[in-house]
């Protein structure tokens, strides 16, 4: 239970020995302050890499056709490679187990208009699975579906930014939008965490675009995500195998780097993960060193405190205080100082990150912050260490006979 007399004694002791208490608290606060800032900077670097990717699928592979730069199998260099619907099907047939989602794409710039409002936007003709690759979030209506592909319907899914531009005071879903003079029915409105750049886009069924823009089955490029069960090495091997088979299908030399270009995000993701792992190890090492220094500081201070209070302990024992009550006073004083100082260190560290955080973006550190659970855990470690460091000498001192303690110098 709460013993008001016990806590009065503790606060009197702290007030009587202000310098000692301040030095003890400073050691703890400084350790937690450094720990908070170090982990905040590490998290800021990680946020930078996450921001570069946005919420787009990290397991993406994008395949671009180009022109051959080398003659191969009697075919001249400079030959244009063009993907068709059959290449989309070929990838699924050959690598179906390794493919999570896949879409072909046809991109066009159009002038969109609705009731006198008009602007220029990009149309991306895609398959329904593109929604999961790009991580679009449907706010109203629906996304493109397989029925749209089969019927080549003129439907469109527009970004929030387009809705705000063209449909100022009206509901967009169900209305018709003109794209280069061709009416498309708006069936959905989506949002994207990457903001206006991605929300100034109109999605239509790829089969519809192929009919409208040339009545053919050509596609601009193919975008897929690999099976998330694949590790980085397996994903990279899958990308290399995909490249070889496509080059063989189009009679392209293996060392021709421009005819078919495959951008495998697994390579960049692996490099980033390895770098972040090393960075976290460094931060953990430095942070642990800071905590150890704090623990050593607490230990030394607690030993000194107990030695300094040996005569006081002797007086208490002479007046009938039990060893347990003596140890409790010392430990509770240690825990109180450590807790308050740890909180102050956390508060200062969080404030420093909040004030200087925005300016660190130029150094590739975005929104530096730290999980309060990690810092609280570090503070608890310091509290326990301080308690143990104080318990051993306090317990030893509590067993000294009063007459011996009173003689101590």
Short mmCIF file of C-alpha atoms in Angstrom, two decimals:
data_model
loop_
_atom_site.label_atom_id
_atom_site.label_comp_id
_atom_site.label_asym_id
_atom_site.label_seq_id
_atom_site.Cartn_x
_atom_site.Cartn_y
_atom_site.Cartn_z
CA UNK A 1 0.00 0.00 0.00
CA UNK A 2 0.98 3.67 -0.42
CA UNK A 3 2.98 4.76 2.63
CA UNK A 4 2.97 8.56 2.76
CA UNK A 5 5.67 8.65 5.46
CA UNK A 6 7.97 6.51 3.31
CA UNK A 7 7.55 8.78 0.27
CA UNK A 8 8.02 11.88 2.45
CA UNK A 9 11.37 10.50 3.54
CA UNK A 10 12.34 9.77 -0.06
CA UNK A 11 11.54 13.31 -1.24
CA UNK A 12 13.34 14.79 1.78
CA UNK A 13 16.40 12.71 0.90
CA UNK A 14 16.29 13.86 -2.74
CA UNK A 15 15.88 17.50 -1.68
CA UNK A 16 18.71 17.23 0.83
CA UNK A 17 21.09 15.78 -1.75
CA UNK A 18 20.14 17.81 -4.83
CA UNK A 19 23.52 17.65 -6.54
CA UNK A 20 23.68 13.88 -6.22
CA UNK A 21 20.13 13.50 -7.47
CA UNK A 22 20.69 15.86 -10.43
CA UNK A 23 23.86 14.01 -11.46
CA UNK A 24 22.05 10.68 -11.23
CA UNK A 25 19.14 11.97 -13.29
CA UNK A 26 21.43 13.60 -15.87
CA UNK A 27 23.16 10.27 -16.54
CA UNK A 28 19.82 8.57 -17.20
CA UNK A 29 18.31 11.44 -19.20
CA UNK A 30 21.37 11.77 -21.43
CA UNK A 31 21.44 8.03 -22.16
CA UNK A 32 17.74 7.97 -23.12
CA UNK A 33 18.13 11.20 -25.11
CA UNK A 34 20.91 9.73 -27.28
CA UNK A 35 19.04 6.44 -27.59
CA UNK A 36 15.90 8.27 -28.81
CA UNK A 37 17.73 10.45 -31.35
CA UNK A 38 19.75 7.54 -32.79
CA UNK A 39 16.72 5.34 -33.30
CA UNK A 40 14.74 8.30 -34.65
CA UNK A 41 17.36 9.00 -37.32
CA UNK A 42 17.46 5.31 -38.29
CA UNK A 43 13.68 5.28 -38.64
CA UNK A 44 13.88 8.46 -40.71
CA UNK A 45 16.23 6.80 -43.19
CA UNK A 46 13.91 3.82 -43.42
CA UNK A 47 10.95 6.16 -44.03
CA UNK A 48 12.87 7.74 -46.90
CA UNK A 49 13.21 4.41 -48.69
CA UNK A 50 9.56 3.58 -48.03
CA UNK A 51 8.56 6.97 -49.47
CA UNK A 52 10.57 6.31 -52.62
CA UNK A 53 8.50 3.19 -53.25
CA UNK A 54 5.21 4.69 -52.05
CA UNK A 55 2.64 2.01 -51.42
CA UNK A 56 3.18 0.45 -54.84
CA UNK A 57 3.95 -3.24 -54.67
CA UNK A 58 7.56 -3.80 -53.61
CA UNK A 59 7.62 -7.14 -55.44
CA UNK A 60 7.09 -5.57 -58.86
CA UNK A 61 8.68 -6.52 -62.17
CA UNK A 62 8.14 -4.21 -65.14
CA UNK A 63 8.95 -5.42 -68.67
CA UNK A 64 9.56 -2.81 -71.39
CA UNK A 65 10.00 -3.54 -75.10
CA UNK A 66 12.58 -1.57 -77.04
CA UNK A 67 14.75 -1.89 -80.15
CA UNK A 68 17.48 -4.42 -80.81
CA UNK A 69 21.03 -3.12 -80.83
CA UNK A 70 22.63 -6.30 -82.16
CA UNK A 71 22.02 -8.54 -85.14
CA UNK A 72 20.87 -12.03 -84.17
CA UNK A 73 19.80 -15.14 -86.10
CA UNK A 74 19.99 -13.32 -89.42
CA UNK A 75 17.86 -10.40 -88.14
CA UNK A 76 19.23 -6.87 -88.36
CA UNK A 77 19.79 -4.56 -85.41
CA UNK A 78 17.36 -1.69 -84.90
CA UNK A 79 14.37 -4.02 -85.02
CA UNK A 80 11.43 -2.81 -82.91
CA UNK A 81 10.08 -5.22 -80.29
CA UNK A 82 6.36 -4.94 -79.61
CA UNK A 83 4.39 -6.85 -77.00
CA UNK A 84 0.93 -8.26 -77.71
CA UNK A 85 -1.81 -9.90 -75.69
CA UNK A 86 -0.26 -13.27 -76.45
CA UNK A 87 2.88 -12.25 -74.54
CA UNK A 88 0.75 -11.55 -71.47
CA UNK A 89 -0.70 -15.05 -71.82
CA UNK A 90 2.75 -16.52 -72.49
CA UNK A 91 4.10 -15.20 -69.18
CA UNK A 92 1.15 -16.65 -67.29
CA UNK A 93 1.57 -20.03 -68.99
CA UNK A 94 5.32 -20.21 -68.43
CA UNK A 95 5.58 -18.63 -64.98
CA UNK A 96 2.09 -18.83 -63.49
CA UNK A 97 3.27 -20.19 -60.12
CA UNK A 98 5.70 -17.30 -59.68
CA UNK A 99 3.25 -14.56 -60.69
CA UNK A 100 0.99 -12.95 -58.09
CA UNK A 101 -0.71 -10.23 -60.19
CA UNK A 102 -0.13 -9.17 -63.78
CA UNK A 103 -1.38 -6.48 -66.16
CA UNK A 104 -0.55 -5.20 -69.61
CA UNK A 105 -0.62 -1.43 -70.08
CA UNK A 106 -1.40 1.02 -72.84
CA UNK A 107 -0.74 4.68 -71.97
CA UNK A 108 -2.17 7.69 -73.83
CA UNK A 109 -2.51 11.41 -73.15
CA UNK A 110 -6.04 12.71 -73.65
CA UNK A 111 -8.15 15.80 -73.18
CA UNK A 112 -10.98 15.02 -70.77
CA UNK A 113 -14.08 17.18 -70.46
CA UNK A 114 -17.35 17.29 -68.55
CA UNK A 115 -19.95 20.08 -68.86
CA UNK A 116 -17.52 22.77 -69.92
CA UNK A 117 -14.75 21.74 -67.54
CA UNK A 118 -11.75 20.21 -69.30
CA UNK A 119 -8.10 19.37 -68.78
CA UNK A 120 -5.36 17.06 -70.06
CA UNK A 121 -4.72 13.77 -68.30
CA UNK A 122 -3.08 10.42 -68.85
CA UNK A 123 -5.19 7.37 -69.66
CA UNK A 124 -3.81 4.03 -68.54
CA UNK A 125 -5.52 1.04 -70.06
CA UNK A 126 -5.03 -1.95 -67.77
CA UNK A 127 -6.27 -5.32 -66.52
CA UNK A 128 -8.31 -5.50 -63.27
CA UNK A 129 -5.32 -6.82 -61.28
CA UNK A 130 -3.56 -3.50 -61.78
CA UNK A 131 -5.53 -2.24 -58.76
CA UNK A 132 -3.48 -4.48 -56.46
CA UNK A 133 -0.16 -3.74 -58.13
CA UNK A 134 -0.61 0.03 -57.88
CA UNK A 135 -2.47 -0.19 -54.56
CA UNK A 136 -5.30 2.05 -55.73
CA UNK A 137 -8.07 2.49 -53.18
CA UNK A 138 -11.59 2.68 -54.64
CA UNK A 139 -13.42 5.45 -52.80
CA UNK A 140 -16.70 5.21 -54.72
CA UNK A 141 -18.11 2.84 -57.29
CA UNK A 142 -15.92 0.02 -58.55
CA UNK A 143 -12.74 -0.78 -60.44
CA UNK A 144 -12.39 -2.28 -63.92
CA UNK A 145 -13.50 -5.92 -64.04
CA UNK A 146 -13.18 -8.91 -66.37
CA UNK A 147 -16.61 -8.27 -67.90
CA UNK A 148 -15.35 -4.87 -69.05
CA UNK A 149 -12.43 -6.60 -70.78
CA UNK A 150 -14.64 -9.19 -72.46
CA UNK A 151 -17.19 -6.63 -73.71
CA UNK A 152 -14.64 -3.88 -74.40
CA UNK A 153 -16.93 -1.46 -72.62
CA UNK A 154 -16.15 2.25 -72.57
CA UNK A 155 -15.90 2.71 -68.82
CA UNK A 156 -13.44 4.75 -66.78
CA UNK A 157 -12.14 4.88 -63.21
CA UNK A 158 -10.89 8.36 -62.36
CA UNK A 159 -8.62 9.69 -59.63
CA UNK A 160 -9.83 11.97 -56.84
CA UNK A 161 -7.91 14.91 -58.32
CA UNK A 162 -9.79 14.56 -61.63
CA UNK A 163 -13.12 14.36 -59.82
CA UNK A 164 -12.32 17.63 -58.06
CA UNK A 165 -11.25 19.26 -61.34
CA UNK A 166 -14.13 18.22 -63.57
CA UNK A 167 -17.00 17.20 -61.28
CA UNK A 168 -16.92 20.22 -59.01
CA UNK A 169 -20.33 19.91 -57.36
CA UNK A 170 -21.55 16.65 -58.83
CA UNK A 171 -21.24 12.97 -58.12
CA UNK A 172 -18.89 11.51 -60.76
CA UNK A 173 -19.98 7.85 -60.67
CA UNK A 174 -22.60 7.16 -63.31
CA UNK A 175 -21.80 10.28 -65.37
CA UNK A 176 -20.14 10.29 -68.81
CA UNK A 177 -16.74 11.88 -69.36
CA UNK A 178 -15.42 12.78 -72.80
CA UNK A 179 -11.93 11.50 -73.63
CA UNK A 180 -10.76 13.02 -76.92
CA UNK A 181 -14.40 13.25 -77.97
CA UNK A 182 -15.32 9.67 -77.00
CA UNK A 183 -17.78 9.28 -74.08
CA UNK A 184 -16.81 6.93 -71.25
CA UNK A 185 -19.01 6.10 -68.29
CA UNK A 186 -17.36 6.80 -64.93
CA UNK A 187 -17.80 3.66 -62.83
CA UNK A 188 -15.42 4.46 -59.98
CA UNK A 189 -13.28 7.04 -58.19
CA UNK A 190 -9.97 6.03 -56.59
CA UNK A 191 -7.37 7.55 -54.30
CA UNK A 192 -3.64 6.97 -54.13
CA UNK A 193 -1.27 7.84 -51.30
CA UNK A 194 1.20 9.31 -53.79
CA UNK A 195 -1.15 12.23 -54.27
CA UNK A 196 -2.07 14.23 -57.36
CA UNK A 197 0.58 12.64 -59.59
CA UNK A 198 -1.24 9.33 -59.40
CA UNK A 199 -4.74 10.72 -58.94
CA UNK A 200 -4.52 12.67 -62.23
CA UNK A 201 -4.90 9.37 -64.05
CA UNK A 202 -7.85 7.70 -65.78
CA UNK A 203 -8.02 3.90 -65.96
CA UNK A 204 -9.88 2.12 -68.75
CA UNK A 205 -10.06 -1.55 -69.85
CA UNK A 206 -7.06 -2.47 -71.96
CA UNK A 207 -9.18 -4.21 -74.59
CA UNK A 208 -11.22 -1.03 -75.05
CA UNK A 209 -8.07 1.05 -75.59
CA UNK A 210 -6.71 -1.47 -78.08
CA UNK A 211 -9.88 -1.14 -80.15
CA UNK A 212 -10.03 2.67 -79.87
CA UNK A 213 -6.31 3.31 -80.51
CA UNK A 214 -5.72 1.28 -83.66
CA UNK A 215 -7.96 -1.79 -83.43
CA UNK A 216 -5.00 -4.06 -82.57
CA UNK A 217 -3.70 -6.17 -79.69
CA UNK A 218 -0.44 -4.32 -79.00
CA UNK A 219 0.52 -3.29 -75.46
CA UNK A 220 3.08 -0.71 -74.33
CA UNK A 221 4.57 -2.80 -71.51
CA UNK A 222 3.76 -5.49 -68.95
CA UNK A 223 3.74 -5.03 -65.19
CA UNK A 224 3.56 -7.92 -62.74
CA UNK A 225 4.26 -8.80 -59.13
CA UNK A 226 6.07 -11.98 -58.22
CA UNK A 227 4.87 -14.48 -55.64
CA UNK A 228 5.58 -12.93 -52.21
CA UNK A 229 6.71 -16.35 -50.98
CA UNK A 230 9.85 -15.98 -53.12
CA UNK A 231 12.89 -14.65 -51.28
CA UNK A 232 15.09 -12.00 -52.88
CA UNK A 233 17.44 -14.47 -54.56
CA UNK A 234 14.55 -16.52 -55.94
CA UNK A 235 12.81 -13.37 -57.18
CA UNK A 236 15.97 -12.19 -58.94
CA UNK A 237 16.44 -15.64 -60.49
CA UNK A 238 12.80 -15.52 -61.66
CA UNK A 239 13.41 -12.12 -63.27
CA UNK A 240 16.52 -13.39 -65.05
CA UNK A 241 14.68 -16.47 -66.31
CA UNK A 242 11.81 -14.29 -67.53
CA UNK A 243 14.28 -12.08 -69.42
CA UNK A 244 16.01 -15.03 -71.09
CA UNK A 245 12.77 -16.65 -72.24
CA UNK A 246 11.34 -13.43 -73.63
CA UNK A 247 14.57 -12.72 -75.50
CA UNK A 248 14.49 -16.21 -76.92
CA UNK A 249 10.82 -15.76 -77.93
CA UNK A 250 11.62 -12.54 -79.81
CA UNK A 251 14.95 -13.77 -81.24
CA UNK A 252 16.98 -11.24 -79.29
CA UNK A 253 20.67 -11.73 -78.43
CA UNK A 254 21.25 -12.50 -74.71
CA UNK A 255 23.69 -9.60 -74.40
CA UNK A 256 21.34 -7.10 -76.04
CA UNK A 257 20.38 -4.85 -73.13
CA UNK A 258 17.91 -2.55 -74.90
CA UNK A 259 15.62 -4.84 -76.84
CA UNK A 260 13.80 -6.11 -73.76
CA UNK A 261 14.38 -4.33 -70.45
CA UNK A 262 13.25 -5.94 -67.22
CA UNK A 263 13.16 -3.80 -64.08
CA UNK A 264 13.08 -6.13 -61.10
CA UNK A 265 12.31 -4.30 -57.85
CA UNK A 266 13.67 -7.28 -55.89
CA UNK A 267 17.23 -6.16 -56.64
CA UNK A 268 16.71 -2.68 -55.21
CA UNK A 269 14.60 -3.95 -52.32
CA UNK A 270 17.27 -6.47 -51.37
CA UNK A 271 19.98 -3.81 -51.40
CA UNK A 272 17.84 -1.47 -49.31
CA UNK A 273 16.99 -4.25 -46.83
CA UNK A 274 20.66 -5.18 -46.46
CA UNK A 275 21.64 -1.56 -45.92
CA UNK A 276 18.86 -1.02 -43.37
CA UNK A 277 19.88 -4.21 -41.57
CA UNK A 278 23.47 -2.98 -41.28
CA UNK A 279 22.28 0.48 -40.24
CA UNK A 280 20.02 -0.98 -37.55
CA UNK A 281 22.92 -3.09 -36.26
CA UNK A 282 25.09 0.02 -36.02
CA UNK A 283 22.35 1.98 -34.25
CA UNK A 284 21.68 -0.97 -31.94
CA UNK A 285 25.39 -1.23 -31.16
CA UNK A 286 25.76 2.49 -30.44
CA UNK A 287 22.44 2.58 -28.57
CA UNK A 288 23.43 -0.44 -26.47
CA UNK A 289 26.75 1.22 -25.72
CA UNK A 290 24.88 4.30 -24.57
CA UNK A 291 22.64 2.21 -22.32
CA UNK A 292 25.62 0.31 -20.90
CA UNK A 293 27.33 3.61 -20.15
CA UNK A 294 24.14 4.75 -18.42
CA UNK A 295 23.94 1.50 -16.43
CA UNK A 296 27.57 1.84 -15.34
CA UNK A 297 26.91 5.44 -14.35
CA UNK A 298 23.89 4.43 -12.28
CA UNK A 299 25.82 1.58 -10.67
CA UNK A 300 28.69 3.82 -9.64
CA UNK A 301 26.35 6.49 -8.33
CA UNK A 302 24.30 3.95 -6.35
CA UNK A 303 27.41 2.45 -4.76
CA UNK A 304 28.52 5.96 -3.81
CA UNK A 305 25.04 6.82 -2.49
CA UNK A 306 24.91 3.74 -0.26
CA UNK A 307 28.43 4.33 1.03
CA UNK A 308 27.61 7.97 1.70
CA UNK A 309 24.50 6.96 3.66
CA UNK A 310 26.13 4.24 5.77
CA UNK A 311 25.97 6.36 8.93
CA UNK A 312 22.35 7.27 8.16
CA UNK A 313 21.60 3.56 7.81
CA UNK A 314 23.29 2.94 11.18
CA UNK A 315 21.13 5.60 12.84
CA UNK A 316 17.99 4.10 11.31
CA UNK A 317 18.91 0.63 12.53
CA UNK A 318 19.68 1.98 15.99
CA UNK A 319 16.20 3.52 16.04
CA UNK A 320 14.67 0.17 15.18
CA UNK A 321 14.30 0.32 11.37
CA UNK A 322 14.23 -3.08 9.69
CA UNK A 323 16.75 -3.98 6.94
CA UNK A 324 13.85 -4.30 4.51
CA UNK A 325 12.62 -0.75 5.12
CA UNK A 326 16.15 0.61 4.67
CA UNK A 327 16.61 -1.18 1.34
CA UNK A 328 13.15 -0.09 0.19
CA UNK A 329 13.90 3.60 0.77
CA UNK A 330 17.11 3.45 -1.25
CA UNK A 331 15.59 1.40 -4.10
CA UNK A 332 12.45 3.53 -4.39
CA UNK A 333 14.57 6.67 -4.48
CA UNK A 334 16.67 5.15 -7.27
CA UNK A 335 13.60 4.04 -9.24
CA UNK A 336 11.90 7.43 -8.87
CA UNK A 337 14.94 9.36 -10.11
CA UNK A 338 15.54 6.93 -12.97
CA UNK A 339 11.89 7.00 -14.09
CA UNK A 340 11.58 10.78 -14.05
CA UNK A 341 14.95 11.29 -15.73
CA UNK A 342 14.15 8.66 -18.37
CA UNK A 343 10.88 10.41 -19.20
CA UNK A 344 12.66 13.78 -19.42
CA UNK A 345 15.26 12.26 -21.78
CA UNK A 346 12.52 10.76 -23.94
CA UNK A 347 10.63 14.06 -24.00
CA UNK A 348 13.72 16.08 -24.97
CA UNK A 349 14.74 13.53 -27.63
CA UNK A 350 11.24 13.52 -29.17
CA UNK A 351 11.17 17.33 -29.10
CA UNK A 352 14.57 17.57 -30.82
CA UNK A 353 13.41 15.17 -33.56
CA UNK A 354 10.17 17.10 -34.00
CA UNK A 355 11.91 20.50 -34.26
CA UNK A 356 14.83 19.50 -36.47
CA UNK A 357 13.13 16.61 -38.29
CA UNK A 358 11.71 18.63 -41.24
CA UNK A 359 15.15 20.10 -41.98
CA UNK A 360 16.73 16.64 -42.15
CA UNK A 361 14.82 15.72 -45.31
CA UNK A 362 17.64 17.24 -47.36
CA UNK A 363 19.86 14.56 -45.82
CA UNK A 364 17.47 11.74 -46.82
CA UNK A 365 15.96 11.50 -43.33
CA UNK A 366 12.15 11.64 -43.54
CA UNK A 367 9.88 12.04 -40.50
CA UNK A 368 12.43 10.84 -37.94
CA UNK A 369 10.67 9.36 -34.97
CA UNK A 370 10.95 6.50 -32.57
CA UNK A 371 8.58 3.90 -31.24
CA UNK A 372 7.85 4.96 -27.67
CA UNK A 373 7.72 1.27 -26.69
CA UNK A 374 11.40 0.85 -27.60
CA UNK A 375 12.46 3.86 -25.53
CA UNK A 376 10.22 2.87 -22.60
CA UNK A 377 11.79 -0.58 -22.76
CA UNK A 378 15.26 0.97 -22.64
CA UNK A 379 14.18 3.10 -19.66
CA UNK A 380 12.83 0.03 -17.87
CA UNK A 381 16.17 -1.70 -18.43
CA UNK A 382 17.94 1.28 -16.85
CA UNK A 383 15.48 1.28 -13.93
CA UNK A 384 16.00 -2.43 -13.29
CA UNK A 385 19.77 -2.05 -13.64
CA UNK A 386 19.77 0.90 -11.26
CA UNK A 387 17.63 -1.03 -8.78
CA UNK A 388 19.94 -4.05 -8.91
CA UNK A 389 22.99 -1.82 -8.69
CA UNK A 390 21.55 -0.17 -5.60
CA UNK A 391 20.13 -3.32 -4.03
CA UNK A 392 23.41 -5.18 -3.61
CA UNK A 393 25.29 -2.48 -1.67
CA UNK A 394 22.08 -1.39 0.13
CA UNK A 395 21.37 -4.95 1.25
CA UNK A 396 24.95 -5.33 2.40
CA UNK A 397 24.83 -2.04 4.28
CA UNK A 398 21.48 -2.93 5.90
CA UNK A 399 23.10 -5.97 7.54
CA UNK A 400 25.89 -3.97 9.16
CA UNK A 401 25.56 -3.59 12.92
CA UNK A 402 24.54 -0.09 13.97
CA UNK A 403 27.73 0.50 15.98
CA UNK A 404 29.89 -0.44 12.96
CA UNK A 405 27.88 1.74 10.61
CA UNK A 406 28.15 4.72 12.94
CA UNK A 407 31.95 4.37 13.00
CA UNK A 408 32.15 4.34 9.17
CA UNK A 409 34.07 7.22 7.64
#
